[in-house]
């Protein structure tokens, strides 16, 4: 049979880490056509045999079986695993295609292939977690070829095996997100050496946390509970380790709210070691002992000062128990149960860590430098370090974010010279102030990219661990984080996250929908960056109910997103739909329902003040959305016969403090009752101009639309809403005092209530059809809405200001143009004279994108306006500035990650004196700076500065320049208010017209 077609010689090596480029598809050693060159591993009635040496590590023999089963998922027939040494293997030709898997120095197969010089192990030997894939021709007499997976160590080999699984078509998410395997008939291994590793970050992993009710409820329904009542037993951790290793991770902090990893199942500890996972314990669980063990086994209280002996023997037990397993020890100490201790001080912590390290060496018999150990700089802990402590260099300082994805601290001074290096404890989920976020995914990947590449580039490369909550629902940010940790070089370019997302979506859901899925999740990331679900119940509603149509537009984006996601979902093959639902469609539809609840509550409340009957429809819609939220959770709980039951048990609607509510509850709705009195009929018609908090007939003040000019941004359209204020019917006409150049869509209509909103509410757009006919300068057109159904007719008059400014001179070729005393600028739209040290992160942040300094290694701490890189924003105005003129700068919620060089920006307009702003105060590192909660809720630091008193802008051409001082700052938007132009909103005015 034409099984072996291997004839090409090995042509050089291919490195999988292509540095300097945006995220790229890794070159695959496989092709899947019926005919190909290379070594055929599978075809009709052909399945490979996997050979592993009996002397190899148990974790390698284990993964060989996984690989065989993964071939089975792809081919329909399992590969076979043969455990055989070199002697038994090399006697004669083997009839099946052969895959040899093994670890350098541990496998008689690999070592003999290396000795016979067939297998080039030069690039993997003695490396950390490195593997290569290569086809060898004539490895022994009678054998035409073999495909080799050679690893430098246990995890190197394991990653090499799972890489094959993924490349032939088994996703790391085969279990946790039900990604179906790709069916294949043929598999060919190409010639060439494919090497990957060592990883960018040495220890990379996840923390299962805040694990009730979802993960805990699910666990109890699926696994036999331990004698202590925990379901997080070895059958559970097998699933976790499978995922972590397939994501090329090696580190796990186990669930700990009500479980004890080492005690809940005696197999847990040794199993982690066999698989190749380093087990740690969370930041407040030192020396490999769970928090929950304290209540059972600690003699006396958890207090170093009053109970040193008791605490010491408790901690020492932890090391004794875990010393033969792969363990990363958490050092230090905090108070009981994730709280600060009242009795600890910098000097007692110093003493604790010294003592802990002496126990580590004593019990394990290893030098400190060979024992992985972290001290977690979480919450109040950096405050002790800040006071100056003498701590052995061998411990890794595990810095942390602010629980909301903003890195609190990067290494400074000599900290990067410490042999233990630095790590990062990051969050995709949190329980605590200002509010929990633990329901579903609220992570913007571009932000993870921005913060974690900064961390890496500033020396945080020893340990990365991320809190993934219940894990499920956070599949996407988890996959992204692990990909970054594995190979930072794949993520050099600012658009690499988008590229990665496309590639990832293609692998999970198919190439056909890769780009569309990436678009969906990019938009989703933007929408959730504006507010987390749990923060939406604050009042007033974050998104303004009338200004800039903010609430309405934001919700429209959600509705459009749902429609696109549903359409993509419906076209997918059935097997992929489940997975797509779990990862993509669910968060989009579930998020949409929650936004509908809060948006329509806010709009309904505004409508009620207008006596608009559709307030009642909105209240109904809110109730339906509340029901839909339940239905969506139920659907999640019933896919695949209830495989994921309980994962959506988390409450998320009706938060009124940081802690979750006991049950979901609706915000209060406002209803409109019948108009009473004789004039009810004449009061039937209501009219509200766009952006207005005033309406006809409720208000006695003059109604006005926002102005129009030839420089109205294309996204802006003026409109009037005409609606019923009670049950009844009326007809209306809309006319303008300048019909030769002002046009009105739907200039007449009929309103009928009760009924759907399409009958009770109509929107007419008003636009200028011919600017050449509009008088120059400022004029006002009167728009009249007449209720023609009654006599005497009721008439609403609304003024429409028109600004027809002088022509912009031809030397103003690029920049933003004023409308209504406002110049709103997206940061990415900087002018051509900006310094080249700035790069744009596409789709970053709440509106369009972000701009930051590059490279991340460089800072400009003096924020000097005379030198250092700046951004230039040319703009054109028609209105003179007044004394209330201001500049508002929108930045990412980044912290002062280097406390000796706080984030600052300086701006100038034209030749006026510069204004320097430090958006975040530097405070004691034991807590968060003032203004922090507001910034993380809004997803932005928003800082407004008045114009310097010397600055008076006359109409004409101007330039704003801005200097950022630190690469952790991301500028997203700038709004110039010439005085009284800008209205209150969360996101700022829509971007101005741009030349
Ligand atoms: C080993 O790595 C070097 C440097 O990347 C490369 O030039 C060489 O081709 C590699 N050799 C093999 C056999 O992979
Ligand atoms: C393939 O392997 C898997 C995992 O070991 C096993 O569950 C399955 O039954 C095997 N299939 C066949 C056809 O042997």
XYZ file of N, CA and C in Angstrom, residues 178-180 568-582 639-640:
60
model
N -17.119 22.103 24.905
C -17.774 21.197 23.953
C -17.440 21.479 22.498
N -16.221 21.917 22.257
C -15.815 22.150 20.867
C -15.699 20.785 20.184
N -16.444 20.576 19.099
C -16.417 19.244 18.482
C -15.085 19.006 17.760
N -25.191 34.085 12.886
C -24.021 33.222 12.691
C -24.279 31.852 13.325
N -24.807 31.889 14.525
C -25.127 30.642 15.226
C -26.027 29.748 14.375
N -27.065 30.352 13.792
C -28.064 29.548 13.093
C -27.516 28.887 11.833
N -26.431 29.417 11.300
C -25.853 28.824 10.090
C -24.850 27.705 10.386
N -24.471 27.578 11.658
C -23.431 26.603 12.000
C -23.967 25.182 12.001
N -23.078 24.204 11.783
C -23.501 22.814 11.962
C -23.948 22.590 13.406
N -24.893 21.686 13.600
C -25.486 21.494 14.930
C -24.437 21.234 16.005
N -23.423 20.441 15.685
C -22.440 20.088 16.710
C -21.675 21.318 17.184
N -21.468 22.266 16.301
C -20.728 23.477 16.669
C -21.619 24.480 17.375
N -22.927 24.389 17.119
C -23.838 25.368 17.720
C -23.772 25.364 19.240
N -23.661 24.179 19.817
C -23.636 24.100 21.281
C -22.448 24.877 21.822
N -21.317 24.605 21.256
C -20.101 25.272 21.701
C -20.176 26.785 21.477
N -20.666 27.151 20.313
C -20.809 28.576 19.982
C -21.777 29.249 20.944
N -22.840 28.540 21.276
C -23.788 29.081 22.249
C -23.089 29.336 23.580
N -22.357 28.355 24.068
C -21.743 28.490 25.390
C -20.777 29.671 25.462
N -28.433 22.405 27.945
C -27.712 21.896 26.767
C -27.029 20.584 27.141
N -26.895 19.717 26.152
C -26.242 18.411 26.335
C -26.779 17.680 27.568
